[in-house]
XYZ file of C-alpha atoms in Angstrom:
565
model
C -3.827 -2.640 3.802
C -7.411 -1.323 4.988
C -6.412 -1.269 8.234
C -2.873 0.414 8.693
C -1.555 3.215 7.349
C 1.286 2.310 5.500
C 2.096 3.837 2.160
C 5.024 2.642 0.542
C 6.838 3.292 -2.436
C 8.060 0.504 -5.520
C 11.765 1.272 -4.032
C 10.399 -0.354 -1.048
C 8.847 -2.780 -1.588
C 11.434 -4.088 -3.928
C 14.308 -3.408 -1.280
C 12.613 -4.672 1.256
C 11.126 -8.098 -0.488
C 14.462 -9.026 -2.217
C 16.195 -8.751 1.333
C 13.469 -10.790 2.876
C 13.427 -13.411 0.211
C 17.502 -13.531 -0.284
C 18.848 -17.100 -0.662
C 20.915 -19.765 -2.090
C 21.139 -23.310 -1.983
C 24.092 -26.010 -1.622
C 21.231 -28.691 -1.458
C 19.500 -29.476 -5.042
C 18.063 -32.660 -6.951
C 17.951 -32.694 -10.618
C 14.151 -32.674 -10.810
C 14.377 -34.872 -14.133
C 15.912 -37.328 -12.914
C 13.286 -38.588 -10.637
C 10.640 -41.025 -11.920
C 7.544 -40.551 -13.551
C 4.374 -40.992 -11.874
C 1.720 -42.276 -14.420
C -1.733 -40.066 -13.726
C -3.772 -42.259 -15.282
C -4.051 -40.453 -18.220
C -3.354 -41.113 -21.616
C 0.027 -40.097 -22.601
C 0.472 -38.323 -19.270
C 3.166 -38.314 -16.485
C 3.925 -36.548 -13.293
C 6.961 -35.900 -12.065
C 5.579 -36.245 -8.382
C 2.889 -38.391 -7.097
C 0.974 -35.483 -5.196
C -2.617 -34.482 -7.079
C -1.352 -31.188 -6.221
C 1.602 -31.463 -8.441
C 0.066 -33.492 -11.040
C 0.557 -32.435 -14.537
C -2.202 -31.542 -17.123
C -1.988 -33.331 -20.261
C -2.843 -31.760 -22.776
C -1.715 -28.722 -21.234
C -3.732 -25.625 -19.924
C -3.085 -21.990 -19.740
C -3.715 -19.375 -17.172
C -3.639 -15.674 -17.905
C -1.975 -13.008 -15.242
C -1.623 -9.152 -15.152
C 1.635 -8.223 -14.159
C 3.418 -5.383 -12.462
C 6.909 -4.587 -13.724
C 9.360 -2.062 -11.948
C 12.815 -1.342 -12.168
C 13.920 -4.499 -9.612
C 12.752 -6.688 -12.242
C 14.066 -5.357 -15.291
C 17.820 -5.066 -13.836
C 16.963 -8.844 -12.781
C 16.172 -9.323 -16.233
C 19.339 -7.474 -17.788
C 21.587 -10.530 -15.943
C 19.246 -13.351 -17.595
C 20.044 -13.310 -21.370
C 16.698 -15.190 -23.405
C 14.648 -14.696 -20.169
C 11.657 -11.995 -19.954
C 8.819 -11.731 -17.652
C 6.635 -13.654 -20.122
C 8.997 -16.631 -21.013
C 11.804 -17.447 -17.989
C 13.022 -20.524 -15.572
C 9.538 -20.308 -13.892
C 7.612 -20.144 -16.791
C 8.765 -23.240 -18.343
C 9.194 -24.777 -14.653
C 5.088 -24.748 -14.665
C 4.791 -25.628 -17.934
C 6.873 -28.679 -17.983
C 6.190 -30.346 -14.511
C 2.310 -29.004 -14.198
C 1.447 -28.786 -17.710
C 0.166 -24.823 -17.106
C 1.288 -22.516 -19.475
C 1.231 -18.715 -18.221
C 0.265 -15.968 -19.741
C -0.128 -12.122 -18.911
C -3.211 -10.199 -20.781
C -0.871 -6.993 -20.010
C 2.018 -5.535 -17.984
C 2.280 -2.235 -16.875
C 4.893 -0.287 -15.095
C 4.275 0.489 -10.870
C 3.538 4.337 -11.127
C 0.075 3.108 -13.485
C -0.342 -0.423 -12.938
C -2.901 0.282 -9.558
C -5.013 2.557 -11.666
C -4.762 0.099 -14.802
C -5.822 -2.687 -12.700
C -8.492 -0.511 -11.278
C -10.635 -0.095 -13.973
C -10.151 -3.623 -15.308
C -11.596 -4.366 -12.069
C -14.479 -2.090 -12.726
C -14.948 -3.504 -15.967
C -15.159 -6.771 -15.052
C -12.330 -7.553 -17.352
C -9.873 -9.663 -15.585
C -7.459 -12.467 -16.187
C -7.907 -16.114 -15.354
C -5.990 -15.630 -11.360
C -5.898 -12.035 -10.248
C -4.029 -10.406 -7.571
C -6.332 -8.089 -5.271
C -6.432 -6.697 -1.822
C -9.112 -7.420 0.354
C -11.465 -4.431 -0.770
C -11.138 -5.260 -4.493
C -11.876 -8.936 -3.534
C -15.004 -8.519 -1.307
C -16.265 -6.299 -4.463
C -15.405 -9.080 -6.643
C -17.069 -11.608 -5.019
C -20.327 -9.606 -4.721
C -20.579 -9.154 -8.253
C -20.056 -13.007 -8.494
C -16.783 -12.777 -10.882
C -14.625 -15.169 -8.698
C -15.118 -19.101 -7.458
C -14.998 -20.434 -4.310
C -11.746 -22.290 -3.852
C -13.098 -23.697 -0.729
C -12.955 -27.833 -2.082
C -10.126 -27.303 -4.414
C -8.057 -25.974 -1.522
C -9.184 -28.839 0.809
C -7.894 -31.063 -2.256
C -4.759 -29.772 -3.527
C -2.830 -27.867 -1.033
C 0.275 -29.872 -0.109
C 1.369 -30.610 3.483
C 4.054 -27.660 3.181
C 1.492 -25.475 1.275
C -0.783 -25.930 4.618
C 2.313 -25.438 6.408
C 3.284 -22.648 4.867
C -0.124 -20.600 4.529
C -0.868 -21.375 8.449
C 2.162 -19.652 9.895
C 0.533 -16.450 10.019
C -2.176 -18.067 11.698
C -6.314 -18.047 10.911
C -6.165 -14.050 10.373
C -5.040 -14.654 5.752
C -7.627 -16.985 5.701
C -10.589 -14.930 7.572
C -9.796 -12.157 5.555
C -10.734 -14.372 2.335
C -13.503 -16.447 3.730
C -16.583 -14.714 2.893
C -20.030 -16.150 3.924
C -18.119 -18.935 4.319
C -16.659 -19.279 1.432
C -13.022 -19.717 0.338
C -13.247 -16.994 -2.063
C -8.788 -16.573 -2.438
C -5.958 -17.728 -1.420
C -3.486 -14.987 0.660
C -0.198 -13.937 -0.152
C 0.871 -14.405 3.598
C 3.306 -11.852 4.523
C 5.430 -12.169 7.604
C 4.258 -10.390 10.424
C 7.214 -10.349 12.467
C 9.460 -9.158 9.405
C 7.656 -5.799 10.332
C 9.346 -5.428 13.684
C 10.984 -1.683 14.230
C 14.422 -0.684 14.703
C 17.035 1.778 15.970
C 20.017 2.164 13.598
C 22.574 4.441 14.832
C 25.387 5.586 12.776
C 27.991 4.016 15.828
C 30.735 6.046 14.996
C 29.313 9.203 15.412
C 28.197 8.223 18.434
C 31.839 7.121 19.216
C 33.331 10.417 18.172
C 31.045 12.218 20.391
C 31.455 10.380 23.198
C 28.242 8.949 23.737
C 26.393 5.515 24.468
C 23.837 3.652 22.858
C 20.244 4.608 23.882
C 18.318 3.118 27.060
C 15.215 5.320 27.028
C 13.481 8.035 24.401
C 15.104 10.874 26.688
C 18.196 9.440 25.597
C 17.130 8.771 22.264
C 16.925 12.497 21.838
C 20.105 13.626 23.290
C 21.662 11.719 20.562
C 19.064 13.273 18.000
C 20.659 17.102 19.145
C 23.786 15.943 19.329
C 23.865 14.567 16.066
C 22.079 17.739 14.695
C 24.109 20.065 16.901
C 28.081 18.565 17.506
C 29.089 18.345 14.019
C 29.449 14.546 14.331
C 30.911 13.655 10.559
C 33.848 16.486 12.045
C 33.903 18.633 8.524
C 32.908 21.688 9.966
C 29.612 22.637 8.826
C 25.844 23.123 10.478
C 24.653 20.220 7.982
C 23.348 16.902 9.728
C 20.240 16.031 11.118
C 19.283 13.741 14.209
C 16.063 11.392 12.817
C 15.685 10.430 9.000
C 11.448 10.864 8.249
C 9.944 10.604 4.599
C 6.312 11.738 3.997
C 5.079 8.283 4.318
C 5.409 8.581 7.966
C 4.643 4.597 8.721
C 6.859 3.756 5.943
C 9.335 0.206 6.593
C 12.492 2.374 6.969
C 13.163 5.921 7.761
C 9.496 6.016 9.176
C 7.535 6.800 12.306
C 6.363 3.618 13.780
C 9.291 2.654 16.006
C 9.325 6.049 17.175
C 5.693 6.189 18.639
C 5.932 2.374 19.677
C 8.786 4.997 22.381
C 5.889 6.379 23.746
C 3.320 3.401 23.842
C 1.613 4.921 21.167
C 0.589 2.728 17.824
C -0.778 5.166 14.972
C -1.674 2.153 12.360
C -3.092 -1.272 14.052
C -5.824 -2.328 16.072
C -5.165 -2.735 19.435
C -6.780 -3.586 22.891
C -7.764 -1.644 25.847
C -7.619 -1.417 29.440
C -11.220 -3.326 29.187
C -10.391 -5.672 26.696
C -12.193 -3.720 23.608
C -10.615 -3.073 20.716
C -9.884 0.537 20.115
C -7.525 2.261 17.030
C -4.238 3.120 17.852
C -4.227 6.436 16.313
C -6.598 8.307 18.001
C -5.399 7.621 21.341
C -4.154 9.897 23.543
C -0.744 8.256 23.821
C 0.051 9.681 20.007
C -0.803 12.980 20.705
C 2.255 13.153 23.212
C 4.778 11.894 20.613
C 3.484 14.241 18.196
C 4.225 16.838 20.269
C 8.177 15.626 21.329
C 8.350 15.411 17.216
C 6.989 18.920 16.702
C 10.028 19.767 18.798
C 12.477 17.788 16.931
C 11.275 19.398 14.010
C 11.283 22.978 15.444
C 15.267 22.743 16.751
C 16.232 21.486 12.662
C 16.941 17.832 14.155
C 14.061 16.809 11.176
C 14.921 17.996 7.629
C 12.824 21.272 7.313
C 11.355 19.749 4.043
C 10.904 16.098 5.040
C 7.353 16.633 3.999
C 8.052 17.162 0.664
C 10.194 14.114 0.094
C 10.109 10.187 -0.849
C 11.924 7.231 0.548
C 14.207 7.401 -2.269
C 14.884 11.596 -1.772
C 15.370 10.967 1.526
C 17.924 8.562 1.325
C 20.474 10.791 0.056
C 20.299 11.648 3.609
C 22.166 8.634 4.650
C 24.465 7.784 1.315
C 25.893 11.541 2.015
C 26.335 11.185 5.843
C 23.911 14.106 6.951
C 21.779 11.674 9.058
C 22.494 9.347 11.603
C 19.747 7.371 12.769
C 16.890 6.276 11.386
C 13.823 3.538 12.562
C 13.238 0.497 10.183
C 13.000 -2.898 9.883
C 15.563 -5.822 9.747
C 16.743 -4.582 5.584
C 17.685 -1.739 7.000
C 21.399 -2.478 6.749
C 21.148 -2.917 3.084
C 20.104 0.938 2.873
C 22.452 2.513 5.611
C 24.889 0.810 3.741
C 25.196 3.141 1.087
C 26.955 5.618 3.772
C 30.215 3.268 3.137
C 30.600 4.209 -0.484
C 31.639 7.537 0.253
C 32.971 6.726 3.776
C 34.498 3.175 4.416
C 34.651 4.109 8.109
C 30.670 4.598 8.741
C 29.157 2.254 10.746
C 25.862 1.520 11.789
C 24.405 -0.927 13.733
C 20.846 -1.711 15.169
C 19.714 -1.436 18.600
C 16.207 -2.285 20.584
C 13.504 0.329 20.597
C 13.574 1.535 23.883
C 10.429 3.147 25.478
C 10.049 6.810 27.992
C 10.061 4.908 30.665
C 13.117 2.640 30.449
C 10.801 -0.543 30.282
C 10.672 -2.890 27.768
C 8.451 -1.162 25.042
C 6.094 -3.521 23.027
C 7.130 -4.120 19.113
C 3.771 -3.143 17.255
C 3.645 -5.406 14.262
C 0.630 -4.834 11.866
C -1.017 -7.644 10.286
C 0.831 -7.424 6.989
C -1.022 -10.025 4.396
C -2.901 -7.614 2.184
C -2.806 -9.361 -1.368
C -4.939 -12.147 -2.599
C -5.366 -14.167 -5.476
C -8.439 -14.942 -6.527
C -9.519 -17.015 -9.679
C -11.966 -15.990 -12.143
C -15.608 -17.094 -12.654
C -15.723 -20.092 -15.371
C -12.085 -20.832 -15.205
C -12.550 -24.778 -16.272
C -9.006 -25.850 -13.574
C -9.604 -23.061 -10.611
C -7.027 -25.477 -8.349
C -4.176 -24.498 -11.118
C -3.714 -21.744 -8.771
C -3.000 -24.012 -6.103
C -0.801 -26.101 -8.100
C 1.293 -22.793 -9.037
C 1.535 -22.151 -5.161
C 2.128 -25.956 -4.247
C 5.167 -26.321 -6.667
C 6.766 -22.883 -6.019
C 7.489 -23.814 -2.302
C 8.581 -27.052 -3.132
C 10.912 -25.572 -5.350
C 12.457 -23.547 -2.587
C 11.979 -24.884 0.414
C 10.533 -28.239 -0.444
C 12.477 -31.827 -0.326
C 13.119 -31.405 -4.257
C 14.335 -27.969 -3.673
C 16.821 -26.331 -6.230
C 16.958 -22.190 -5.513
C 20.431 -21.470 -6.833
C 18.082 -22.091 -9.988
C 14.614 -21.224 -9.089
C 15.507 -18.558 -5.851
C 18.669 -16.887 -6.055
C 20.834 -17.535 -9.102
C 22.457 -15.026 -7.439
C 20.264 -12.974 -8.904
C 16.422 -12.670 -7.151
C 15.172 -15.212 -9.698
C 11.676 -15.818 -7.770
C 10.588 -13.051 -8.411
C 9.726 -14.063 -12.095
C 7.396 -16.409 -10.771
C 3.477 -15.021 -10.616
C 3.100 -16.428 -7.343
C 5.916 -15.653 -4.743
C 5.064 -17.345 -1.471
C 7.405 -18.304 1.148
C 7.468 -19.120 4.552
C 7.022 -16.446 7.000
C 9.474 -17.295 9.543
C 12.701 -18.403 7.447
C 14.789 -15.275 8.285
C 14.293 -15.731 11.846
C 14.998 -19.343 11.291
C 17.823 -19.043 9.836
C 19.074 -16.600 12.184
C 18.983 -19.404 14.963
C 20.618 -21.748 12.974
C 23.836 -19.042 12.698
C 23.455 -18.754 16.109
C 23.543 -22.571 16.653
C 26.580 -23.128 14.456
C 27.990 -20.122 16.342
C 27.822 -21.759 19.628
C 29.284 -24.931 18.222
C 31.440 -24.752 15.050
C 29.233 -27.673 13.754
C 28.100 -26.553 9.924
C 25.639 -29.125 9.154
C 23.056 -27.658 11.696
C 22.681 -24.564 8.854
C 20.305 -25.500 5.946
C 20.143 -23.625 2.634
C 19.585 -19.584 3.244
C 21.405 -19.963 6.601
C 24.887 -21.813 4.944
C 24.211 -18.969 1.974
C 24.352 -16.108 4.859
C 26.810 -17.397 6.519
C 29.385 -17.510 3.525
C 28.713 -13.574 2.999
C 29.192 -12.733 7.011
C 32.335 -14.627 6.106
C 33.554 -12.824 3.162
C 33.015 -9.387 5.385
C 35.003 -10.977 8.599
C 37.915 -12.128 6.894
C 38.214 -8.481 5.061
C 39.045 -9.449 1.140
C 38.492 -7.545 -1.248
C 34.967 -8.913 -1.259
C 34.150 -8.439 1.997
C 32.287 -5.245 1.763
C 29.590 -7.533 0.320
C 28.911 -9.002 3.497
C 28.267 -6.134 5.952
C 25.191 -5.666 5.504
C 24.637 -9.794 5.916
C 27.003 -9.370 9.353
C 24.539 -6.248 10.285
C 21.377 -8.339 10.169
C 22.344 -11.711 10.736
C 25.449 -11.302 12.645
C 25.554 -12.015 16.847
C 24.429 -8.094 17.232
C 22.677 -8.397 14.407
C 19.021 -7.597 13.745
C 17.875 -10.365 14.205
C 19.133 -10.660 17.306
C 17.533 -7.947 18.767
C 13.874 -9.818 17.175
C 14.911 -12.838 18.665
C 15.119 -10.799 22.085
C 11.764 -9.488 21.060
C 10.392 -12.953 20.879
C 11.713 -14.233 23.723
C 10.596 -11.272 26.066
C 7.050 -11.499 24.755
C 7.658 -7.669 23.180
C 5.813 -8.357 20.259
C 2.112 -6.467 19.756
C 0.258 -8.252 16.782
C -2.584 -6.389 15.611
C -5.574 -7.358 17.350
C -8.103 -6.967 14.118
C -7.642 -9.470 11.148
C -10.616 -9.938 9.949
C -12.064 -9.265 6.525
C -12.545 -4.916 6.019
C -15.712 -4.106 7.218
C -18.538 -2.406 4.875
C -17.400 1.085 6.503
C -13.805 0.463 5.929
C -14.170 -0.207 2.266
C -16.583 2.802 1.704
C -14.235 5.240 4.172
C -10.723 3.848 5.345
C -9.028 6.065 2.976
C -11.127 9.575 3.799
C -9.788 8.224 7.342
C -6.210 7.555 6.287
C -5.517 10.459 4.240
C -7.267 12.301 7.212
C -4.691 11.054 10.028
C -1.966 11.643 7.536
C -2.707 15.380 6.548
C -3.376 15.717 10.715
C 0.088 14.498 11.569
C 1.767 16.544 9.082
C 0.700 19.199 10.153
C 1.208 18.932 13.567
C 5.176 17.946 13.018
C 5.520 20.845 11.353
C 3.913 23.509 13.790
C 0.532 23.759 13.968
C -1.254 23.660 17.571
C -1.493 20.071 19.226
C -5.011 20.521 19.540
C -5.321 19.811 16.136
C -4.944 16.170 17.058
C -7.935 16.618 18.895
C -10.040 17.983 16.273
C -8.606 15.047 14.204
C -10.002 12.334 16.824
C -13.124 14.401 16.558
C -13.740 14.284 12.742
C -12.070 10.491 12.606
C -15.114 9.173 14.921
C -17.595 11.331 12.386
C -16.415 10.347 9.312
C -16.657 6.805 9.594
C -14.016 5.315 12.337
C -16.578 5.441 15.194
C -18.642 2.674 13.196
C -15.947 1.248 12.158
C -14.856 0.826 15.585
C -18.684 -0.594 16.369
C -18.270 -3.501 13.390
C -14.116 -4.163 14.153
C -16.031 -4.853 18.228
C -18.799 -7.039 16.664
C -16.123 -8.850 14.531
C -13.781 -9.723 18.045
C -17.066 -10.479 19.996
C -17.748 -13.515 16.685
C -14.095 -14.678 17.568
C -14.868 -14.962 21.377
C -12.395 -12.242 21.925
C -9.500 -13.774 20.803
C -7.052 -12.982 18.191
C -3.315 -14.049 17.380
């Protein structure tokens, strides 16, 4: 996104979206056996009396690019006669919406950005493209896209409004351009980006110490994990903190860390005077740069961290050399890899804590940064909106089937060329273990939550099968993750990014001279070089660009009446 810093790899994104997206279903309805709805048409019938699930008769077709990766192709190894191009979805559309879809080409992640790039350039672009709010303002200028402003108004189902809203106005500012409807966002949950502490617990155990209540703490278990040979074999060859070169990325990254020391290196936040001033440049950062020089300098940080990936860097935890680590809610799924070469690891998550002992805020940066917009002279532009409308109801809707179209138990929605879902299910579902919990009484847990709840099973009652469920139990269990977000909540920890608007003309032309800046800045800094390079890196930020960028981000909150989610 323009406005964070956030660079993250395809392993991810696809960890972290199939663990967001995870469900089941015990509740389904044979969609054929409902009755036809004539459309007044000719020889045409819906299967639902919505316009925005109508079906075109004869039927239409609207062309994709598409983004393969490994996730998908093992996905595709358990569907026999199903491929990205022809699957469930694919005839799903085609059969109750009359849309057939097409890709003009798919490429692999490590090209597909640069591929879809120069189509961009070109001009060349399929019927409904995928963009991020740069490529789409640039789009619009040239005048390759429509306004979807009436055929959203028209189309969009109650749960499709319901849906779409949950992030609040920021999606939909980001897309409106001179008042125009120009996309329709991808909404991605906020709140799925809150930070983390996982501990490996029984090294802590073992060493005789207690879970962290301040960031003093927090580094006392950081040397003593580094220092007190905590897996007990001997040898100088664990570290305290896991940190990848993509220092803001979902797990093993940075954020939570900072958020310690009231410092927030990637969002937009407010100041003492009610302004709105960039995280990281402010003065707050420079101090927890300097207590992660330290780490760095005593070996509690891989010496080479720098030099490796998410996926490099979690050998670190599948061969026990690292014991905690800041990420999000999935990050059970990853530390669970410990277990396969030691049954006896544990981990579990705990609160960030802050210097002072206080409640720290949870930053959580405004996370929808893909759009799909739908190209100039397309004959049905609201197509798009019946793809969206019928893939929630799908999943979540009152004709919902997902152990078909969701989880089959395979991440089957991930087929479909729109993937949106509502932003506050986990969470949701979460209460709804918590509720059943309390009071034995199963019917209060709809589809993901009964799902979850059959895995935290399997791990309590310790089958053979229940190693399948711990990292369900470690999320969504009564210490779970979500837990600790639901504490968030309810303590009014969590810091929303204060600027979700639309990029501004000096982001798009310089937001990533600025990022790469911070990053090279920060780097450096962990690794030795004098703290008052941070200063020189405020210095050159406010030159380059982020001091008018700071100017038009003002002029944007002043529009709003200074008020933002």
């Amino acid at each position: 996104m323009p406005k964070t810093i956030k660079n993250t790899m395809a392993w991810t994104v696809a960890a972290c979206m199939a663990v967001q997206l995870l469900t089941a279903c015990e509740r389904s309805s044979n969609l054929a056996e409902r009755s036809p709805v004539p459309e007044g048409q000719p020889g045409s019938a819906s299967l639902y009396e919505e316009p925005g699930l109508s079906k075109y008769d004869p039927p239409i077709q609207l062309s994709f690019v598409r983004e393969n990766n490994d996730a998908l192709e093992e996905i595709l190894k358990e569907l026999p006669g199903e491929s990205l191009e022809h699957n469930r979805w694919t005839e799903l559309y085609e059969e109750v919406l009359g849309i057939r879809v097409t890709y003009d080409w798919t490429e692999w992640s490590s090209i597909y950005s640069r591929k879809l790039g120069v189509s961009l350039a070109s001009g060349d672009i399929p019927d409904i493209v995928r963009v991020n709010a740069s490529q789409l303002r640039v789009l619009s200028n040239a005048g390759l896209i429509q306004d979807l402003s009436e055929v959203y108004d028209e189309y969009a189902t109650p749960l499709t409004r319901k849906v779409l809203s949950e992030e609040g106005t920021g999606p939909f500012e980001t897309v409106t351009l001179d008042g125009k409807l120009m996309a329709i966002p991808e909404t991605n949950s906020s709140i799925e980006g809150a930070m983390f502490l996982w501990i490996r617990t029984d090294w802590l155990e073992r060493l005789g110490l207690q879970p962290p209540q301040t960031m003093a703490e927090v580094l006392a278990i950081s040397k003593a994990f580094t220092q007190q040979d905590p897996d007990g074999n001997g040898k100088h060859d664990t570290y305290g903190l896991a940190v990848t070169k993509y220092l803001w990325d979902p797990v093993m990254g940075l954020t939570g860390f900072m958020a310690g020391y009231g410092a927030y290196p990637g969002i937009w936040i407010k100041d003492k005077t009610g302004k709105l001033v960039y995280g990281g440049i402010q003065p707050e950062v420079k101090h927890a740069l300097q207590v992660l020089q330290e780490l760095y300098r005593t070996g509690q940080i891989d010496r080479e961290f720098a030099f490796k990936d998410g996926v490099k860097a979690s050998d670190w935890i599948e061969h026990e050399q690292v014991g905690m680590m800041y990420g999000e809610q999935w990050g059970s799924f990853l530390v669970q890899s410990s277990r396969e070469h030691n049954p006896q690891a544990e981990w579990q998550a705990f609160p960030l804590v802050s210097e002072s002992g206080a409640a720290p805020k949870v930053p959580l940066p405004f996370s929808t940064n893909q759009f799909l917009a739908v190209k100039q002279g397309v004959q049905h532009p609201e197509a798009l909106i019946k793809l969206i409308n019928l893939h929630l109801e799908k999943n979540w809707g009152a004709t919902s089937e997902v152990e078909r179209y969701y989880n089959a138990p395979q991440a089957v929605w991930k087929l479909s060329p729109v993937t949106p879902f509502p932003v506050q299910k986990n969470l949701e579902a979460f209460r709804e273990l918590e509720t059943f919990r309390r009071n034995g009484d199963a019917s209060v847990l709809q589809d993901e939550a009964k799902t979850i709840q059959k895995r935290i099973a399997a791990y309590e009652a310790g089958g053979a099968d229940s190693e399948t469920g711990w990292g369900w139990e470690r999320t969504y269990g009564p210490s779970g993750a979500f837990s600790i977000l639901d504490g968030y909540e309810r303590k009014s920890q969590l810091l929303y990014e204060s600027f979700v608007g639309a990029p501004t003309e000096t982001m798009i032309e310089k937001q990533n001279i600025l990022n790469n800046l911070q990053i090279d800045a920060f780097l450096d800094i962990i690794q030795g070089r004098p703290l008052s390079g941070f200063d020189n890196f405020v210095a050159q930020w406010n030159k380059l660009g982020g001091e008018q960028i700071t100017a038009e981000v003002n002029d944007w909150y002043a529009e709003k009446g200074g008020s933002s989610k």
